Amino acid sequence: MQEWANQLCENRQFGSKMTDSKYFTTTKKGEIFELKAELNSDKKEKKKEAVKKVIASMTVGKDVSALFPDVVNCMQTDNLELKKLVYLYLMNYAKSQPDMAIMAVNTFVKDCEDLNPLIRALAVRTMGCIRVDKITEYLCEPLRKCLKDEDPYVRKTAAVCVAKLHDINAQLVEDQGFLDTLKDLISDSNPMVVANAVAALSEIAESHPNSNLLDLNPQTINKLLTALNECTEWGQIFILDCLANYSPRDDRESQSICERVTPRLSHANSAVVLSAVKVLMKFMEMLPKDLDYYGTLLKKLAPPLVTLLSAEPELQYVALRNINLIVQRRPEILKHEMKVFFVKYNDPIYVKLEKLDIMIRLASQANIAQVLAELKEYATEVDVDFVRKAVRAIGRCAIKVEQSAERCVSTLLDLIQTKVNYVVQEAIVVIKDIFRKYPNKYESVIATLCEHLESLDEPEARAAMIWIVGEYAERIDNADELLESFLEGFHDESTQVQLQLLTAIVKLFLKKPTETQELVQQVLSLATQDSDNPDLRDRGYIYWRLLSTDPVAAKEVVLAEKPLISEETDLIEPTLLEELICHIGTLASVYHKPPSAFVEGSRGVQHKRLTSSAGSGESVESPDTGSAAVSEAPPTVIPSQGDLLGDLLNLDLTPPTSTGPPPTTAPGMQLGAMDLLGGGLDSLIGDESEPPPIPLRTDTPQSPQPPHQSPSPPHYSPTELGGDIGGSPAMGTGFGAPPAAMPASFNAPISGGLDDLFDLGGGGGLTMGTYIPPKSVWLPAMKAKGLEISGTFVRRSGVIQMEMTLNNKAMSVMSDFAIQFNRNSFGLAPAGPLQILTPISPNQSIEAALPLSTVGPVMKMEPLNNLQVAVKNNIDVFYFSCQYPISMLFLEDGKMERQVFLATWKDIPNENESQFQIKDCHLNSDAASNKLQGSNIFTIAKRTVEGQDMLYQSMKLTNGIWVLAELRVQAGNPNYTISLKCRAPEVSQCVFQNYETVLKN
Amino acid sequence: MISQLFILSSKGDNLIYKDSSVRGEAGSDVINVFYEKVTALPGDQPPVVMNHGDLHFVHVRQGGLYWVATTTADSSPFSIIEFLNRLASLVKDYCGDLTEKAVQMNFALIYELLDEVVDYGYVQSMSSDVLKNFIQTEAVSPRPFSLFQLSNVGLFGAETQQSKVAPSSAASRPIQSSREQGGKSEIFVDVIERMSVVIGSNGVLMKADVEGEIKVKCYMPNCSEMRIGLNEEFSIGKSQLRGYGAAVRVDEVSFHQAVKLDEFDSSRILRLSPSQGEQTVMQYQLSDVLPSAPPFRLFPTIERDSGGKLLMYLKLRCDLPPKSAAINLCASIPVPKGSVSMSLELSSPDQSAELKLQSRSIEWTIPRFPGGTQLSALFKVEVPGLSPSSLMEVGPMVLNFELPKLTVSGLQVRFLRLSPVQPGPAQRWVRYVTHSDSYILRI
């Protein structure tokens, strides 16, 4: 064995990766054959060596599955070493050879009863790892025995095996009652068994967030705390993590748990320490701050955190990321420990940067002198990245600790004197921030800064310098010269610098109008005429117009007092911080992201929150609604166990627990900057003699043109258009074609007729016409400079359309229409451009239909069906919001199988059910069913109980979410009751509204 | 929760791969993904946790190998890193050495270890005491028989002075070998301290931390208990009053969980039943205060001479007790940008110094620096266009050194008792060493 292993080594050492794989792929069948012979040898030693060789080949990725039967044959042996090797092999290949794996079952079952506990445990461990469905049923009996085995080693292995089995077949585990046995194991006498039972239960509970599996009550907590003292370190981690999920009833219980967890802080294993810190940080929230114990606890937390910093750099980094969170939440813990965060010259750069960040967070008046001295040293080091951060940190200190600002500024000036290029640039960037925090205080340094103008080559530094010159233009004698020097290479600058230069020169002009007129004109024309950048052009035009219409207003706008920048920058948002504190010691705390952001299939992921002492003591855990709305919930099919109707009778019809708050309507879009210019622009457009006439956002980069001479739109002659439409035989289905290619807007004269055609084509295939809400005014003319838009949404043969009437109530022609949607709940987006082919003359109205797709970007809106739209024409951009009926999103294939419906209904937890009343509806159940079907709400079954008709209905949204409904109609009673169940309960409100509108119209 | 575990050679070859939980749906191509990621990582990116889709890699490097674990859940990187480090030392204990070759030759043993150590991604027990009951495979030692090992037998087999000192390789052998191969029963106790010091340009001690640990490496299968006696005047915590004399004080102590502390409070004795192999018995640290003066002081004079050269006259004083010495001392002093060449004068011939243009620094090496002495050096650096502000770029000086047979905290092992009394020539070795972790002298 040694010989061939040596050979293997040598081959690997001499060859590169390429030759390695070559060496292995070219192995002949002969080798397999040889191994086969050896495996069937009579000599135990030879067999063992052969199995070892097989496993070696397996490790390097060679396929040795052909040897499966031969290896399995070696299984029946009393040599433990050989047995272990065979089991190792089995685990790897059982999945690809399920039929063969069955062959091994008998041996497994036999081994589970072996006298040697090692073999019993080995068998049960391996069986659980073989993910072959067929094997699971054989596993149950041996597992049951092993869970009650007299040997703790076997029991602890069996406990983990339950988790394995649950992953393969959850139902089986529940049916067999293993979960109860597992719960009993929490009270086992052996701490290792307790630890594994807790780990297994935690994992199972995670996949069933609503189950009460790990029922944490004071008794179990007590048991866990007792086990904590005896368990291995790894077991302690499971137990502590489990404890962290518990919410104590009151502060006394919190305190007593804290007291019992505190000794873990001095454990040598950092994972234990961090898990203990997590428990303490969480339970500390419940303690009143005036309690003596609270102070004691705070003191106890510091040393273990400091200790973590003496570990290897990897652990240090992870620890620092956690400390960063803790410091943001409770800076008092480490306020006296500033020195441990001073960097060592041999720290890896990522540790240095993290330490720097924490230093700033801990900086206060008390220690600022020490911190500044340190930072100044760092700023002269060699590592460029680190030096830059250090210089930035000095600036952050100045902003954070007001008393130190002066010293910081002088430190920065010292650093500028070194003339090291990147130090100077960083210093200028942070000095700009200091000016923004303490305006009019440190202008004396400007002269020094100006000396270094030449050496600035990074956009951020140039932009900062230009900002300073512009802001303090009145105190800099040669400000115009300085800015002019930048202007020479205007087009080579980055956008950031260009924008800053534009603003600075306008500021300069407003401050010293007499001598800088030429300069401002130069920059305005550079920005508006010679640039392709829309931001720059827009800003240029705004300034231009402001300056030309009302210089006083311009002064007010441009030279307005700026808000001070806030003290602490880049703090983590408080709710996220709270959540992250609950995840101390996990990956979330390293990424500084909630687990839902990086754990796939966040089925069990729950947002954790801290519970504070002021609260009721209930844990505030809410299911992750954000991801539920997007994720599809595939219905699970379970075999039918009888009559559907009978089963439905047993459905849990408990009244809903919550219906959610009523949606707040019409959250209008902010017009933001546009308002600023409102009146002035109007008057400008009205009066053409005003110089310079500026159309906003025309797509022509040419010189400004009067608005009515806008470039002509792509032109189709009406006859051509008519021919296309008329010639298309199947109008309804025609919409299935790529929408971009469709003529989607029509000219006024032919629009009426075509609309009729559409209705016929679209409605033809359905038993009952789809309900189309009447058009309502979305954008009133007075808000949009004479453009009035009214519209509605239609779904025809699977295509969603937005139908609009555009009415020009202004005095001038409108053209150049375009449309855009904001991100919305279901990803609605225009499938093609808004095609309005001819300009709309005054008092003309035009119909336009815009096909929509549902593949756009998604963002949850409030209310859910809210859609924010921007429409542009040659005059301006207008914003409005409208609500679409959710039935637009119901798919034609939304009819669920009966069995699937039944299973899904049961599967969706009751919390997700909402109940509503529909009042004053005088349809009978059949009529209602027909009517609803027109909107793709399908009735799956109907049942009559005591004069009450129950309709079971399903619908499917475009993003794959199923909504199940039960509609109860009582003859003679105009009030319907509807229960909705959905995995994303937020849609229920919308769906209900939709029911109401459809049924009442 | 660990999904997959693998050990890669420095070249990225797969040595050991285990889908430890069977949950990992991703195949073994994760190995290539990992290797590509880790080698392509830019320097300022923390390599500790990396992700590929929803798969997260955590790895450490030990013995030139990558020890990698993957996870898909939001599990604790601390436990994983701790686990990987432990695993590496366990492998070292079992195979005797931590090299690519040792791992390759002992793959069956390592698989067996992994089987016991992780079950379904949950770490079980990593103590070699527990494991020895389960592990069947014998270690294969990659070290061939070598004449070198005879070197500590003197002429004609006589005992020499040399044989009283264990060879430095003595502690690297598989733990199991002691039970069958009749290896020597030995025990090694190491007291290792690392100090980080910052001394300001005015000579004030700005920061001084000492991190220390006591490591026990045991090759004594039948040793049921050992007692380690520390200095009697050993106090913990900042608040405790210090007596006169050679009291040793530390701020924080943590112990291995196998250590029994019933005699610790009264007489500073650690009791433990040592597991085979290496374990860290105690860790401690001391911050801000050193019991004695910092070992090195620098007295620099830096100026610009009339010819525009940078003159650095450095006096380095060693404040160790006269009988001790620092060895392998290496000082590195950053010099201004644009330095071209250097001429130098050193106070003794065994020193050497060199201008490294790549790192912009002077490397001054001193092989041995006895306590209570002083060395000096004069460096004349040619820097074209030297300006007064470039003088700011000089320094700080960073020292790397080793202090053998010395602990800066003053911690000593008073005695080492084994029970039951070991038959035969049981060897007990105690070693002290202090390393510089980060020793900075600002200029």
Short mmCIF file of N, CA and C in Angstrom, two decimals, chain A residues 440-536:
data_model
loop_
_atom_site.label_atom_id
_atom_site.label_comp_id
_atom_site.label_asym_id
_atom_site.label_seq_id
_atom_site.Cartn_x
_atom_site.Cartn_y
_atom_site.Cartn_z
N ASN A 440 -17.80 77.85 7.14
CA ASN A 440 -17.20 79.13 7.50
C ASN A 440 -16.31 79.07 8.73
N LYS A 441 -15.60 78.01 8.91
CA LYS A 441 -14.78 77.93 10.11
C LYS A 441 -13.29 77.75 9.79
N TYR A 442 -13.03 76.99 8.77
CA TYR A 442 -11.62 76.68 8.52
C TYR A 442 -11.15 77.18 7.15
N GLU A 443 -11.72 78.32 6.71
CA GLU A 443 -11.37 78.77 5.36
C GLU A 443 -9.91 79.10 5.23
N SER A 444 -9.26 79.34 6.36
CA SER A 444 -7.85 79.74 6.28
C SER A 444 -7.00 78.70 5.56
N VAL A 445 -7.49 77.45 5.53
CA VAL A 445 -6.64 76.43 4.92
C VAL A 445 -6.77 76.43 3.40
N ILE A 446 -7.75 77.21 2.88
CA ILE A 446 -8.01 77.11 1.44
C ILE A 446 -6.77 77.45 0.62
N ALA A 447 -6.05 78.43 1.10
CA ALA A 447 -4.86 78.84 0.34
C ALA A 447 -3.91 77.66 0.16
N THR A 448 -3.71 76.90 1.25
CA THR A 448 -2.82 75.74 1.18
C THR A 448 -3.35 74.74 0.18
N LEU A 449 -4.65 74.55 0.24
CA LEU A 449 -5.24 73.56 -0.68
C LEU A 449 -5.00 73.96 -2.12
N CYS A 450 -5.17 75.27 -2.38
CA CYS A 450 -5.07 75.71 -3.77
C CYS A 450 -3.67 75.47 -4.35
N GLU A 451 -2.68 75.44 -3.47
CA GLU A 451 -1.32 75.19 -3.96
C GLU A 451 -1.19 73.82 -4.62
N HIS A 452 -2.08 72.91 -4.24
CA HIS A 452 -1.92 71.54 -4.70
C HIS A 452 -2.85 71.17 -5.83
N LEU A 453 -3.45 72.21 -6.39
CA LEU A 453 -4.42 72.00 -7.46
C LEU A 453 -3.87 71.13 -8.58
N GLU A 454 -2.61 71.39 -8.90
CA GLU A 454 -2.01 70.72 -10.06
C GLU A 454 -1.94 69.21 -9.88
N SER A 455 -1.66 68.80 -8.66
CA SER A 455 -1.34 67.39 -8.47
C SER A 455 -2.58 66.50 -8.40
N LEU A 456 -3.75 67.12 -8.46
CA LEU A 456 -4.96 66.30 -8.32
C LEU A 456 -5.29 65.61 -9.64
N ASP A 457 -5.28 64.29 -9.63
CA ASP A 457 -5.64 63.62 -10.88
C ASP A 457 -6.81 62.66 -10.72
N GLU A 458 -7.32 62.51 -9.51
CA GLU A 458 -8.47 61.61 -9.34
C GLU A 458 -9.75 62.42 -9.36
N PRO A 459 -10.77 61.90 -10.03
CA PRO A 459 -12.00 62.66 -10.18
C PRO A 459 -12.58 63.12 -8.84
N GLU A 460 -12.56 62.23 -7.85
CA GLU A 460 -13.20 62.60 -6.59
C GLU A 460 -12.50 63.79 -5.95
N ALA A 461 -11.18 63.77 -6.00
CA ALA A 461 -10.42 64.86 -5.41
C ALA A 461 -10.62 66.14 -6.21
N ARG A 462 -10.61 66.04 -7.53
CA ARG A 462 -10.81 67.24 -8.37
C ARG A 462 -12.19 67.84 -8.08
N ALA A 463 -13.19 66.95 -8.01
CA ALA A 463 -14.54 67.42 -7.76
C ALA A 463 -14.61 68.11 -6.40
N ALA A 464 -13.95 67.53 -5.41
CA ALA A 464 -13.99 68.12 -4.07
C ALA A 464 -13.35 69.49 -4.09
N MET A 465 -12.22 69.60 -4.76
CA MET A 465 -11.49 70.87 -4.82
C MET A 465 -12.35 71.92 -5.52
N ILE A 466 -12.97 71.51 -6.62
CA ILE A 466 -13.81 72.47 -7.37
C ILE A 466 -14.97 72.92 -6.50
N TRP A 467 -15.53 71.98 -5.75
CA TRP A 467 -16.64 72.35 -4.87
C TRP A 467 -16.18 73.41 -3.87
N ILE A 468 -14.99 73.18 -3.32
CA ILE A 468 -14.49 74.14 -2.32
C ILE A 468 -14.30 75.51 -2.96
N VAL A 469 -13.71 75.52 -4.14
CA VAL A 469 -13.47 76.81 -4.80
C VAL A 469 -14.80 77.51 -5.06
N GLY A 470 -15.79 76.75 -5.53
CA GLY A 470 -17.08 77.35 -5.84
C GLY A 470 -17.76 77.86 -4.59
N GLU A 471 -17.69 77.07 -3.55
CA GLU A 471 -18.39 77.41 -2.31
C GLU A 471 -17.80 78.67 -1.67
N TYR A 472 -16.49 78.79 -1.76
CA TYR A 472 -15.85 79.93 -1.11
C TYR A 472 -15.29 80.90 -2.14
N ALA A 473 -15.97 80.99 -3.27
CA ALA A 473 -15.45 81.80 -4.38
C ALA A 473 -15.20 83.24 -3.96
N GLU A 474 -16.06 83.76 -3.07
CA GLU A 474 -15.91 85.18 -2.74
C GLU A 474 -14.63 85.43 -1.95
N ARG A 475 -14.06 84.39 -1.35
CA ARG A 475 -12.84 84.62 -0.56
C ARG A 475 -11.58 84.23 -1.31
N ILE A 476 -11.76 83.69 -2.49
CA ILE A 476 -10.58 83.31 -3.24
C ILE A 476 -10.44 84.30 -4.40
N ASP A 477 -9.37 85.02 -4.34
CA ASP A 477 -9.24 86.10 -5.31
C ASP A 477 -9.24 85.60 -6.74
N ASN A 478 -8.49 84.55 -6.96
CA ASN A 478 -8.35 84.09 -8.33
C ASN A 478 -9.25 82.90 -8.63
N ALA A 479 -10.41 82.85 -7.96
CA ALA A 479 -11.30 81.72 -8.15
C ALA A 479 -11.63 81.52 -9.63
N ASP A 480 -11.83 82.64 -10.32
CA ASP A 480 -12.19 82.51 -11.74
C ASP A 480 -11.05 81.88 -12.54
N GLU A 481 -9.84 82.26 -12.21
CA GLU A 481 -8.71 81.66 -12.93
C GLU A 481 -8.61 80.17 -12.65
N LEU A 482 -8.79 79.85 -11.38
CA LEU A 482 -8.69 78.44 -11.00
C LEU A 482 -9.71 77.62 -11.77
N LEU A 483 -10.95 78.09 -11.75
CA LEU A 483 -11.99 77.31 -12.39
C LEU A 483 -11.80 77.28 -13.90
N GLU A 484 -11.32 78.38 -14.41
CA GLU A 484 -11.10 78.43 -15.85
C GLU A 484 -10.07 77.39 -16.27
N SER A 485 -9.10 77.20 -15.39
CA SER A 485 -8.05 76.23 -15.74
C SER A 485 -8.64 74.83 -15.86
N PHE A 486 -9.64 74.56 -15.05
CA PHE A 486 -10.28 73.25 -15.15
C PHE A 486 -11.11 73.14 -16.43
N LEU A 487 -11.63 74.29 -16.84
CA LEU A 487 -12.57 74.28 -17.96
C LEU A 487 -11.91 73.88 -19.27
N GLU A 488 -10.61 74.08 -19.34
CA GLU A 488 -9.93 73.81 -20.61
C GLU A 488 -10.14 72.37 -21.08
N GLY A 489 -10.00 71.48 -20.17
CA GLY A 489 -10.16 70.08 -20.59
C GLY A 489 -11.52 69.52 -20.20
N PHE A 490 -12.54 70.36 -20.29
CA PHE A 490 -13.85 69.99 -19.77
C PHE A 490 -14.33 68.62 -20.26
N HIS A 491 -14.13 68.37 -21.55
CA HIS A 491 -14.71 67.14 -22.08
C HIS A 491 -13.94 65.89 -21.69
N ASP A 492 -12.75 66.07 -21.18
CA ASP A 492 -11.98 64.89 -20.77
C ASP A 492 -12.26 64.52 -19.31
N GLU A 493 -12.97 65.42 -18.63
CA GLU A 493 -13.23 65.15 -17.21
C GLU A 493 -14.32 64.09 -17.07
N SER A 494 -14.36 63.48 -15.88
CA SER A 494 -15.46 62.55 -15.62
C SER A 494 -16.71 63.36 -15.29
N THR A 495 -17.85 62.70 -15.37
CA THR A 495 -19.13 63.39 -15.17
C THR A 495 -19.17 64.11 -13.83
N GLN A 496 -18.67 63.41 -12.81
CA GLN A 496 -18.65 63.98 -11.47
C GLN A 496 -17.99 65.36 -11.45
N VAL A 497 -16.84 65.44 -12.12
CA VAL A 497 -16.10 66.70 -12.14
C VAL A 497 -16.84 67.72 -12.98
N GLN A 498 -17.38 67.29 -14.11
CA GLN A 498 -18.10 68.21 -14.99
C GLN A 498 -19.27 68.85 -14.26
N LEU A 499 -20.04 68.03 -13.56
CA LEU A 499 -21.20 68.54 -12.84
C LEU A 499 -20.77 69.53 -11.77
N GLN A 500 -19.73 69.16 -11.07
CA GLN A 500 -19.25 70.00 -9.99
C GLN A 500 -18.73 71.33 -10.54
N LEU A 501 -18.07 71.26 -11.67
CA LEU A 501 -17.50 72.46 -12.29
C LEU A 501 -18.62 73.39 -12.74
N LEU A 502 -19.64 72.82 -13.33
CA LEU A 502 -20.79 73.59 -13.77
C LEU A 502 -21.39 74.35 -12.58
N THR A 503 -21.64 73.63 -11.51
CA THR A 503 -22.25 74.24 -10.33
C THR A 503 -21.33 75.30 -9.74
N ALA A 504 -20.06 74.97 -9.68
CA ALA A 504 -19.12 75.91 -9.05
C ALA A 504 -19.06 77.22 -9.85
N ILE A 505 -19.06 77.11 -11.17
CA ILE A 505 -18.96 78.34 -11.97
C ILE A 505 -20.24 79.16 -11.84
N VAL A 506 -21.37 78.47 -11.76
CA VAL A 506 -22.61 79.22 -11.56
C VAL A 506 -22.59 79.93 -10.21
N LYS A 507 -22.08 79.23 -9.20
CA LYS A 507 -21.96 79.87 -7.88
C LYS A 507 -21.07 81.12 -7.98
N LEU A 508 -19.97 80.91 -8.66
CA LEU A 508 -19.02 82.02 -8.82
C LEU A 508 -19.70 83.19 -9.51
N PHE A 509 -20.47 82.88 -10.53
CA PHE A 509 -21.13 83.93 -11.28
C PHE A 509 -22.11 84.69 -10.39
N LEU A 510 -22.84 83.93 -9.57
CA LEU A 510 -23.82 84.58 -8.71
C LEU A 510 -23.14 85.44 -7.65
N LYS A 511 -21.92 85.08 -7.32
CA LYS A 511 -21.21 85.84 -6.30
C LYS A 511 -20.46 87.02 -6.89
N LYS A 512 -19.87 86.78 -8.05
CA LYS A 512 -19.11 87.87 -8.69
C LYS A 512 -19.60 88.02 -10.12
N PRO A 513 -20.79 88.55 -10.32
CA PRO A 513 -21.39 88.52 -11.66
C PRO A 513 -20.61 89.34 -12.68
N THR A 514 -19.98 90.39 -12.25
CA THR A 514 -19.41 91.30 -13.24
C THR A 514 -18.30 90.68 -14.07
N GLU A 515 -17.36 90.02 -13.40
CA GLU A 515 -16.18 89.60 -14.17
C GLU A 515 -16.27 88.18 -14.71
N THR A 516 -17.37 87.49 -14.43
CA THR A 516 -17.35 86.09 -14.81
C THR A 516 -18.43 85.71 -15.82
N GLN A 517 -19.03 86.71 -16.42
CA GLN A 517 -20.10 86.43 -17.37
C GLN A 517 -19.66 85.50 -18.50
N GLU A 518 -18.50 85.79 -18.98
CA GLU A 518 -17.99 85.02 -20.11
C GLU A 518 -17.80 83.54 -19.71
N LEU A 519 -17.28 83.39 -18.52
CA LEU A 519 -16.98 82.04 -18.02
C LEU A 519 -18.26 81.22 -17.91
N VAL A 520 -19.30 81.84 -17.35
CA VAL A 520 -20.53 81.09 -17.13
C VAL A 520 -21.16 80.72 -18.47
N GLN A 521 -21.07 81.65 -19.42
CA GLN A 521 -21.64 81.32 -20.72
C GLN A 521 -20.90 80.16 -21.38
N GLN A 522 -19.63 80.22 -21.19
CA GLN A 522 -18.80 79.16 -21.76
C GLN A 522 -19.17 77.80 -21.18
N VAL A 523 -19.32 77.75 -19.86
CA VAL A 523 -19.60 76.45 -19.26
C VAL A 523 -21.01 75.99 -19.60
N LEU A 524 -21.95 76.94 -19.67
CA LEU A 524 -23.32 76.54 -19.99
C LEU A 524 -23.39 75.97 -21.40
N SER A 525 -22.68 76.58 -22.30
CA SER A 525 -22.77 76.05 -23.65
C SER A 525 -22.01 74.72 -23.77
N LEU A 526 -20.93 74.60 -23.02
CA LEU A 526 -20.22 73.32 -23.02
C LEU A 526 -21.15 72.21 -22.49
N ALA A 527 -21.89 72.56 -21.43
CA ALA A 527 -22.73 71.54 -20.79
C ALA A 527 -23.95 71.21 -21.63
N THR A 528 -24.56 72.24 -22.23
CA THR A 528 -25.82 71.97 -22.92
C THR A 528 -25.63 71.56 -24.36
N GLN A 529 -24.61 72.07 -24.99
CA GLN A 529 -24.54 71.83 -26.43
C GLN A 529 -23.53 70.77 -26.83
N ASP A 530 -22.47 70.70 -26.10
CA ASP A 530 -21.42 69.80 -26.56
C ASP A 530 -21.37 68.49 -25.78
N SER A 531 -22.35 68.31 -24.93
CA SER A 531 -22.26 67.09 -24.11
C SER A 531 -23.38 66.11 -24.44
N ASP A 532 -23.06 64.85 -24.34
CA ASP A 532 -24.05 63.82 -24.59
C ASP A 532 -24.67 63.33 -23.30
N ASN A 533 -24.17 63.83 -22.20
CA ASN A 533 -24.64 63.31 -20.92
C ASN A 533 -25.94 64.01 -20.52
N PRO A 534 -27.03 63.27 -20.41
CA PRO A 534 -28.32 63.91 -20.11
C PRO A 534 -28.33 64.64 -18.77
N ASP A 535 -27.65 64.10 -17.76
CA ASP A 535 -27.65 64.77 -16.46
C ASP A 535 -27.01 66.15 -16.57
N LEU A 536 -25.91 66.14 -17.27
CA LEU A 536 -25.16 67.39 -17.41
C LEU A 536 -25.98 68.40 -18.20
#
